[in-house]
Backbone as JSON, one array per atom type, in Angstrom:
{
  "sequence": "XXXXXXXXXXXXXXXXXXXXXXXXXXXXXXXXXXXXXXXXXXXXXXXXXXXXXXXXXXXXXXXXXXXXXXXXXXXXXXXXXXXXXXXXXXXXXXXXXXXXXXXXXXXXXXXXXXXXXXXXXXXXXXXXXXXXXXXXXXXXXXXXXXX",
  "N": [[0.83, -1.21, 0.0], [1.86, 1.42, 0.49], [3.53, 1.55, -1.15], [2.05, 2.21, -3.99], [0.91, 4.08, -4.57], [3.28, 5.71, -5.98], [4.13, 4.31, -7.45], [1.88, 4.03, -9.21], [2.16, 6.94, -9.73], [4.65, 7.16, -11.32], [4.42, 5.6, -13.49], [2.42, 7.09, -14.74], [4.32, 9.51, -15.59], [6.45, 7.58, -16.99], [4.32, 7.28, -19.15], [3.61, 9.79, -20.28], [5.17, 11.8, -20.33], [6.63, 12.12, -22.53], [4.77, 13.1, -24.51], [4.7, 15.92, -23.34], [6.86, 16.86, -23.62], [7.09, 17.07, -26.61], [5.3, 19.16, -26.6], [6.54, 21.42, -25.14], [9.26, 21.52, -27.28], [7.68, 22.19, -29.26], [7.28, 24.51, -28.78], [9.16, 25.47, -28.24], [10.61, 25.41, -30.8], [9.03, 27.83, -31.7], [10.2, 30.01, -30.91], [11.36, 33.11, -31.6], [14.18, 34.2, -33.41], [15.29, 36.55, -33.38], [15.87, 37.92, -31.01], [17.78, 36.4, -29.68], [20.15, 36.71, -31.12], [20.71, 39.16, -30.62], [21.3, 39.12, -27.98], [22.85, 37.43, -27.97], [24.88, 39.25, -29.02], [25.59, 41.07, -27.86], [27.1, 39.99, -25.64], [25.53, 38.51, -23.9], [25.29, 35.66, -21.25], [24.86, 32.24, -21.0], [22.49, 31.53, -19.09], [21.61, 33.9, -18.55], [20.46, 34.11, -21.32], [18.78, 32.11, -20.9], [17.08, 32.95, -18.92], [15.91, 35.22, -19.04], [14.99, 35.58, -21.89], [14.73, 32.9, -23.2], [13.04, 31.84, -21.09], [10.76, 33.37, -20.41], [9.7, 34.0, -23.0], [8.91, 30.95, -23.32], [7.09, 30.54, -21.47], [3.79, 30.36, -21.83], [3.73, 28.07, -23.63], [4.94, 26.32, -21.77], [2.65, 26.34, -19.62], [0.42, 25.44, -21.36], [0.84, 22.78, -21.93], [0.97, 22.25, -19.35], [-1.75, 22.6, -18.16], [-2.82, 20.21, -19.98], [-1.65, 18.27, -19.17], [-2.23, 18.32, -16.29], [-5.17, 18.42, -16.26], [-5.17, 15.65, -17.41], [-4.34, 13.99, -15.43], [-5.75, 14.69, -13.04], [-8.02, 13.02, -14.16], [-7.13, 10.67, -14.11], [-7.68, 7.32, -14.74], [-7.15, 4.69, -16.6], [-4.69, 3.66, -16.03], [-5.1, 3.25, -12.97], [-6.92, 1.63, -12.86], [-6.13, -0.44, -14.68], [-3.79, -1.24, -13.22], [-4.11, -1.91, -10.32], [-7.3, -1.86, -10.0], [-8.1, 0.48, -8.06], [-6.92, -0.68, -5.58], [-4.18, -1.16, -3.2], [-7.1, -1.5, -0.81], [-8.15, 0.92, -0.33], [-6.65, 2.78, -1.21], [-6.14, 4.0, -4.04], [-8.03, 5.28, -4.82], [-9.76, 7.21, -6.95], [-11.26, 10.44, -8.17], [-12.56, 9.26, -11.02], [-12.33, 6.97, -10.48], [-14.04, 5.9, -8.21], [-16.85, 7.52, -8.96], [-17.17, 5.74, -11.32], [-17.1, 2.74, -10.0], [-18.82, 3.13, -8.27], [-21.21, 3.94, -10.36], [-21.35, 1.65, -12.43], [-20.46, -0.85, -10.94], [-21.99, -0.86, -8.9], [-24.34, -0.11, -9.8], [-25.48, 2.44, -9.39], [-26.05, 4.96, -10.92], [-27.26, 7.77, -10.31], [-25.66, 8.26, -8.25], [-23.05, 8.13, -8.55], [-22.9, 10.31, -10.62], [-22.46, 12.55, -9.41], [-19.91, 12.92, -8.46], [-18.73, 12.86, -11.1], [-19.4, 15.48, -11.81], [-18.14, 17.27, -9.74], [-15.12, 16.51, -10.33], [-15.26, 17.72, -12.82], [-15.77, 20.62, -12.28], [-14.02, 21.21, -10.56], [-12.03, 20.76, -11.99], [-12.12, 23.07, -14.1], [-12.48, 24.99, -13.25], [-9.47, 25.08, -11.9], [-8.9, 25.05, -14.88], [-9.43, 27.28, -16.07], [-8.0, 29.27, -14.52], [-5.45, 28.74, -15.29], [-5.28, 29.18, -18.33], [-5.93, 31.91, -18.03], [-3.65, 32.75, -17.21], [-1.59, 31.41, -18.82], [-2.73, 33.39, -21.33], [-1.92, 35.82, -20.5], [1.14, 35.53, -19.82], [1.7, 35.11, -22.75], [0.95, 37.28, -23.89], [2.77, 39.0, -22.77], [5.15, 37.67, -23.63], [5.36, 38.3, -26.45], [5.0, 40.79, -26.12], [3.89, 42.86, -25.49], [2.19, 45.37, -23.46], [0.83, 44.4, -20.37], [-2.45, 44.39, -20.0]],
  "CA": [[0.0, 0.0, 0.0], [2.61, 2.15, 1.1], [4.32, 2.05, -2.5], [1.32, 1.99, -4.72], [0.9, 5.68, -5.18], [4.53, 5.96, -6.27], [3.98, 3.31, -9.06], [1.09, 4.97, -10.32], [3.02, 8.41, -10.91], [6.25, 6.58, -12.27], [3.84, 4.55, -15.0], [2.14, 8.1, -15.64], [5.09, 10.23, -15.75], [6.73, 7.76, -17.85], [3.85, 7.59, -20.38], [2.93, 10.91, -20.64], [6.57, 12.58, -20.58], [6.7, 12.47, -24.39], [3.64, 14.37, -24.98], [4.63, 16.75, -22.45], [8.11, 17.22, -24.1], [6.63, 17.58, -27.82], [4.67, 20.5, -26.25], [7.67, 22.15, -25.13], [9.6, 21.67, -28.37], [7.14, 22.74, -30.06], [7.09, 26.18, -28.25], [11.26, 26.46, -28.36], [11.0, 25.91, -32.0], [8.66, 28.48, -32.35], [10.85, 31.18, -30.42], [11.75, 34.19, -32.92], [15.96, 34.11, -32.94], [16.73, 37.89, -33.71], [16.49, 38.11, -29.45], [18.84, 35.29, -29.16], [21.0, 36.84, -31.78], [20.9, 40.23, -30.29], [22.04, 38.97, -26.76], [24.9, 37.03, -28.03], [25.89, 40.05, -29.3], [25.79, 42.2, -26.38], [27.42, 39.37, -24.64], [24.65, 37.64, -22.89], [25.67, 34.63, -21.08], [23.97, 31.63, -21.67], [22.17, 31.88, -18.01], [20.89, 35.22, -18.99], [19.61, 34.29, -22.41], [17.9, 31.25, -20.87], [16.41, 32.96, -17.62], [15.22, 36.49, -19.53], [14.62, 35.58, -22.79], [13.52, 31.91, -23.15], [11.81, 31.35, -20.32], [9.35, 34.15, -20.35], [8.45, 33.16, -24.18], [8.02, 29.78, -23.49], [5.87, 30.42, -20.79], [2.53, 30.3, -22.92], [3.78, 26.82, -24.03], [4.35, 25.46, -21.01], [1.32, 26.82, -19.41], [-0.85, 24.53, -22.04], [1.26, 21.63, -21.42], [0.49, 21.89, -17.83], [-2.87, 22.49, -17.98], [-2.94, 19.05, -20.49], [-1.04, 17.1, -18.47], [-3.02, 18.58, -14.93], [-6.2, 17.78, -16.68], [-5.42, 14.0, -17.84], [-3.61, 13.46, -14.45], [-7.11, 14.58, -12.49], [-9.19, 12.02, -14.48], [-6.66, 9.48, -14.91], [-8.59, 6.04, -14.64], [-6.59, 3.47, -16.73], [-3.34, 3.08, -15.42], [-4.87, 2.83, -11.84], [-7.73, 0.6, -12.75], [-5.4, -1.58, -15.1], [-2.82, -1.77, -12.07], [-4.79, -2.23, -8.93], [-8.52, -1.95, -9.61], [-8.17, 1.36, -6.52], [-6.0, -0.92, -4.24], [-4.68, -1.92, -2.11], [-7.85, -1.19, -0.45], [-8.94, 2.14, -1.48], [-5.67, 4.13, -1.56], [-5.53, 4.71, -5.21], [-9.03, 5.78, -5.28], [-9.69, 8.37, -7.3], [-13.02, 10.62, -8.1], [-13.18, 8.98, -12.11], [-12.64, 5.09, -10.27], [-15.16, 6.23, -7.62], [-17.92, 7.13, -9.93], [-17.45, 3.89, -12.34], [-17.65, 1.62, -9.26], [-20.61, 3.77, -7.87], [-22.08, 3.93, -11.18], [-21.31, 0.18, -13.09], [-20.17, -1.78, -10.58], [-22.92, -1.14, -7.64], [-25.72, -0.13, -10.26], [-26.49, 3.69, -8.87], [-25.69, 5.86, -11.73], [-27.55, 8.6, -9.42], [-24.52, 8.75, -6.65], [-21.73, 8.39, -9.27], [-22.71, 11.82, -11.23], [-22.04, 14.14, -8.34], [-18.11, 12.58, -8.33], [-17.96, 13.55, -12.08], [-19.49, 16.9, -11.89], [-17.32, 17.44, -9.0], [-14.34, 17.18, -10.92], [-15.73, 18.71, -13.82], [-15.94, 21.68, -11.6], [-12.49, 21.37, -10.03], [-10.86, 21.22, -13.71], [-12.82, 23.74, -15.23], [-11.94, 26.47, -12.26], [-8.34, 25.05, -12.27], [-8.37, 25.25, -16.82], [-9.59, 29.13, -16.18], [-6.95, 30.07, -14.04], [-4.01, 28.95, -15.75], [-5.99, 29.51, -19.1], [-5.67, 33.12, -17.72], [-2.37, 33.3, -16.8], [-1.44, 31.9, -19.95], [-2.73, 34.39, -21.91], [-1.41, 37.17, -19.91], [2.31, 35.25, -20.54], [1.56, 35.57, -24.39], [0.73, 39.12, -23.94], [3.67, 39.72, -22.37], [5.86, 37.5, -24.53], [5.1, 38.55, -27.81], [5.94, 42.51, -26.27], [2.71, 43.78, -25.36], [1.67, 45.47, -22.23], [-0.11, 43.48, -19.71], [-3.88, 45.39, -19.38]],
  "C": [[0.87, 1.26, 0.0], [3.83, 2.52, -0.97], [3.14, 2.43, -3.99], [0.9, 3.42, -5.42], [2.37, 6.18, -6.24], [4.74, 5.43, -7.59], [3.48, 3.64, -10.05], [1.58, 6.07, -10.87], [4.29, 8.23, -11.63], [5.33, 6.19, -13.58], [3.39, 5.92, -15.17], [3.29, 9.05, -16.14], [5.7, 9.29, -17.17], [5.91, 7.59, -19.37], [3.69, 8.97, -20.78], [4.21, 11.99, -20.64], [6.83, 13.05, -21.93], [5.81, 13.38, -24.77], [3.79, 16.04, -24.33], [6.21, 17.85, -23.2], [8.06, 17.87, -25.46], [6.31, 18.68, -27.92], [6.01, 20.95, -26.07], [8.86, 22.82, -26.51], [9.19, 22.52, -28.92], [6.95, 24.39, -29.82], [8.94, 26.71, -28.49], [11.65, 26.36, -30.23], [10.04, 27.02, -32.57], [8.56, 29.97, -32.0], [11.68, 31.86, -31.71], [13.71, 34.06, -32.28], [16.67, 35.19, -32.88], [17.24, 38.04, -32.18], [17.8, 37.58, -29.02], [20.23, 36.1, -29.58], [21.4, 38.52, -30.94], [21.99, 39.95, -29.04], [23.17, 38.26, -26.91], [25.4, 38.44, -28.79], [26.59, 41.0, -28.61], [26.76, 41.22, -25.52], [26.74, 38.54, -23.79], [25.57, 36.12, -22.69], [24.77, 33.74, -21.31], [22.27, 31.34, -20.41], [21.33, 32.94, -18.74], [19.85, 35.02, -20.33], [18.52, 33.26, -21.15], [16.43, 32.2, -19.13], [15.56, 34.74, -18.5], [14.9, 36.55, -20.67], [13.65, 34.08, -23.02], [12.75, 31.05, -22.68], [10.72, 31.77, -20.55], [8.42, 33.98, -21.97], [8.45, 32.29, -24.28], [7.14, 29.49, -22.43], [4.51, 30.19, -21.22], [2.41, 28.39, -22.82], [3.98, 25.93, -22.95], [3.39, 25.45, -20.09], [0.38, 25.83, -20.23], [-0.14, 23.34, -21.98], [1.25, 21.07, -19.91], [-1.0, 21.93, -17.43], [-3.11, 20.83, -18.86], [-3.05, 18.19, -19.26], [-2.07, 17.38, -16.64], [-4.46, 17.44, -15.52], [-6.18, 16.2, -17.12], [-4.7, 13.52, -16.11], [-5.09, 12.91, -13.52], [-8.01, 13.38, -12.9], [-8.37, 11.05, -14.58], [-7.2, 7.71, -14.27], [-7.56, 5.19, -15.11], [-5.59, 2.54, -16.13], [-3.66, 2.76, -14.04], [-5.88, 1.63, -11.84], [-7.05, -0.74, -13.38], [-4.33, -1.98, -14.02], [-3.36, -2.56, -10.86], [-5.91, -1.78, -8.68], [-8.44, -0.59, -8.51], [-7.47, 1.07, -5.34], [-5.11, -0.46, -4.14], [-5.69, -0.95, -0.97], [-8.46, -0.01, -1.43], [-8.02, 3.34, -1.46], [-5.5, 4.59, -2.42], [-7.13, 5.04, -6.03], [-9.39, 7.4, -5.37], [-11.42, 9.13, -7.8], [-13.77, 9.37, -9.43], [-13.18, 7.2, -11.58], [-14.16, 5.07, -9.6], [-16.62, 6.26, -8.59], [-18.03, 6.1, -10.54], [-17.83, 2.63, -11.55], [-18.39, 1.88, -8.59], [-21.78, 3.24, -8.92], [-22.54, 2.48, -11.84], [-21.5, -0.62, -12.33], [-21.86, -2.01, -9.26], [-24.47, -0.39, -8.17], [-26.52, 1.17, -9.37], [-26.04, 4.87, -9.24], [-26.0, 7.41, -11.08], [-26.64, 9.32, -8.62], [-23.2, 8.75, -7.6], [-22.04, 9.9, -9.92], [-22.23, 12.71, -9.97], [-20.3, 14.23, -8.31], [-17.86, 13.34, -9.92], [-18.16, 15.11, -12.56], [-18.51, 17.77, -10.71], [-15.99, 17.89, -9.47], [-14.52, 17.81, -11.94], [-15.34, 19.75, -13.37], [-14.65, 22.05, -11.46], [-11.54, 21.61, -11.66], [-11.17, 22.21, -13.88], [-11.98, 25.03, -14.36], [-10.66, 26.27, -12.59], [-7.79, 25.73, -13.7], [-8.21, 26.87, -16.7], [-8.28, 29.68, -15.57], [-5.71, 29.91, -15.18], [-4.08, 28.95, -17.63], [-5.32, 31.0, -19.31], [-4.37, 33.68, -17.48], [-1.66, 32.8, -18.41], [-1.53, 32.57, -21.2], [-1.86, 35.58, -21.69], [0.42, 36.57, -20.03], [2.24, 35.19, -21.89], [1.78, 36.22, -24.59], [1.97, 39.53, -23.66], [5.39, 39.19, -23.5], [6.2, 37.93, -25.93], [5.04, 40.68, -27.19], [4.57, 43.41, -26.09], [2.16, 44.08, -23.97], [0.51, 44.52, -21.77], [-1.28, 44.9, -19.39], [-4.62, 45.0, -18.43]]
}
């Protein structure tokens, strides 16, 4: 019991690392280079480029790779139902196992909806916030006052 949580985020981490990494890529190849080119010219160290230049524009990108990866983490069902059904006991019970063995297994579709509107809820507030904040890192990346 005592390791079973640990298992589950090793098997998600290492499936879902790749998708998480693609995202990233995909945001550092689609950083403009005259900045880069400017600060090696001034001298920037490589420290400096990476902490004032391409962090703050790949903020955006990883902002929607964290909201992904948040959002499939919250619902994630397979890997704990294909591992251990919710065991041992009910430590790796989560709201989307909860509902399915409310709803399927004990036949009271009634008491399972409240678990998935529940998280519904919890994502949705979570998506907005960092929704919001990545916009406002866009705004600011791409050189435009924050309003």
């Amino acid at each position: 019991a005592s390791t079973a949580m640990m298992t589950v985020v090793m098997i998600d981490v290492w499936v879902n690392t790749s998708f998480c990494m693609l995202l990233v890529l995909a945001g550092l190849q689609s950083l403009p280079k005259s900045p880069f080119e400017s600060a090696k010219i001034d001298g920037g160290s490589a420290w400096f480029n990476f902490r004032n230049l391409t962090l703050p524009m790949l903020k955006p990108s990883l902002y929607i790779a964290l909201l992904f990866r948040l959002m499939a983490a919250l619902q994630e069902y397979a890997i704990i139902f294909g591992l251990t059904k919710g065991g041992p006991g009910d430590t790796l019970m989560n709201l989307s196992l909860t509902s399915y063995q409310t709803g399927f297994q004990f036949q009271k579709f009634g008491f399972a909806l409240p678990y998935i509107l529940v998280l519904w809820v919890f994502i949705n507030i979570v998506a907005k916030q960092i929704v919001k904040r990545q916009r406002a890192a866009q705004r600011l990346a791409s050189g435009q006052d924050e309003q």
